[in-house]
Phi, psi and omega in degrees: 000315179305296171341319197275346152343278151030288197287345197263349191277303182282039156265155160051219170234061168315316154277017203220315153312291188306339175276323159327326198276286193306012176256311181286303175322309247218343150281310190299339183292316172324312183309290208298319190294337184261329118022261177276008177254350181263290200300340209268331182297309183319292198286291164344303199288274168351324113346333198252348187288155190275302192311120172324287196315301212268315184258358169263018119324247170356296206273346175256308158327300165308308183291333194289303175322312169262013176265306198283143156322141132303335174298329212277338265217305187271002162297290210292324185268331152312298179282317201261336181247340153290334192253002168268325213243350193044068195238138168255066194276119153308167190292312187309275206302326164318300193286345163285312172281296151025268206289321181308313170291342184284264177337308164330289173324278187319327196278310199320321205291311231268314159307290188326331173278333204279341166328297194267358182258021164279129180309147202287305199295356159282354145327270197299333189269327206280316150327289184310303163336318215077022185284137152311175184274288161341309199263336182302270163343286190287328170267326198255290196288305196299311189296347145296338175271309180322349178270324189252012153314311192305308189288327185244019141257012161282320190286327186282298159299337180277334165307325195290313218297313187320285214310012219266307157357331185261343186305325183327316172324315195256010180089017168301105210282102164232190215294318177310308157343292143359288195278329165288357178285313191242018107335322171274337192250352181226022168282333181296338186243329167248102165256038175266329208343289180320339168278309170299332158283350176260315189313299187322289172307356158303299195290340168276347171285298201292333177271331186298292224278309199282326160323302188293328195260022191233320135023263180277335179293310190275340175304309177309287212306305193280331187283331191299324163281000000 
């Protein structure tokens, strides 16, 4: 009985949606993620100013991102604001800034911190040089924050690529979406489906994500020493 599940992912073209669904996964994460990685540097420098103003602005940006769901972030910009503003946004573009914005927030923390954790005197010698603040940044900081940037922002794309798992909500067809799809239509006759079909997308979460967090541990492991 377990076996005949089995048979339904290489019926017809089943593996073949699915790997496609997992294709739409693995764009919007891609978008999002260079996305946020142009915007999250940005927001990062621009974080490290002294002015009061500029970090609890910034700093109310991030908590709304981790206090609020992201599930509840793609309800409200799906549902609530197109029918207020008479906006026609697809599920996919929802789910990039959703997912842009998201990512944004998190890379800022994550520059801004590898920024103020450079010892102050590479500061004081880039001042001394006469380098510009642009230029301070661009010859000195940044190319020095970027080493201790790299493991947790591996670690941040590979949390987007999981979390991609909620698009299913708002109607995104990616692979999970996918495999409820073809659950539905062959649970009466395999009533094992579900398991091979969600184990199998486990196992495609698991060959993207477990490279990358395997990655990011030995870059932590090699930079530490």
């Amino acid at each position: 009985m377990l076996n005949s599940g089995i048979s339904v992912l290489f019926e017809g073209v089943n593996l073949e949606r699915l790997l496609l669904g997992l294709l739409v996964t693995l764009r919007v994460a891609l978008i999002a993620v260079v996305i946020s990685i142009v915007m999250g540097i940005l927001i990062g420098i621009i974080r490290t100013s002294k002015s009061k103003l500029v970090q609890i602005l910034f700093k109310l940006y991030l908590e709304l991102f981790r206090i609020i769901p992201i599930l509840v972030w793609l309800f409200v910009i799906y549902y609530v604001i197109p029918a207020n503003f008479d906006l026609n946004l697809s599920a996919e573009v929802v789910a990039l800034i959703v997912f842009s914005l998201w990512g944004a927030a998190e890379m800022s923390d994550i520059v801004r911190g590898a920024i103020i954790s450079l010892p102050k005197h590479q500061t004081e010698s880039s001042k001394a040089l006469g380098l510009s603040v642009s230029q301070m940044y661009r010859y000195v900081l940044i190319p020095q924050a970027t080493k201790r940037c790299i493991p947790p922002m591996i670690n941040l794309i590979t949390r987007m690529i999981k979390t991609t798992a909620l698009l299913t909500m708002i109607g995104v067809v990616e692979v999970i979406k996918v495999g409820q799809q073809i659950i539905e239509v062959n649970n009466l006759e395999h009533p094992t489906i579900s398991f091979w079909i969600y184990g199998f997308v486990f196992f495609l979460y698991f060959v993207i994500c477990f490279p990358l967090s395997r990655f990011s541990r030995k870059l932590e492991r090699k930079w530490a020493t």
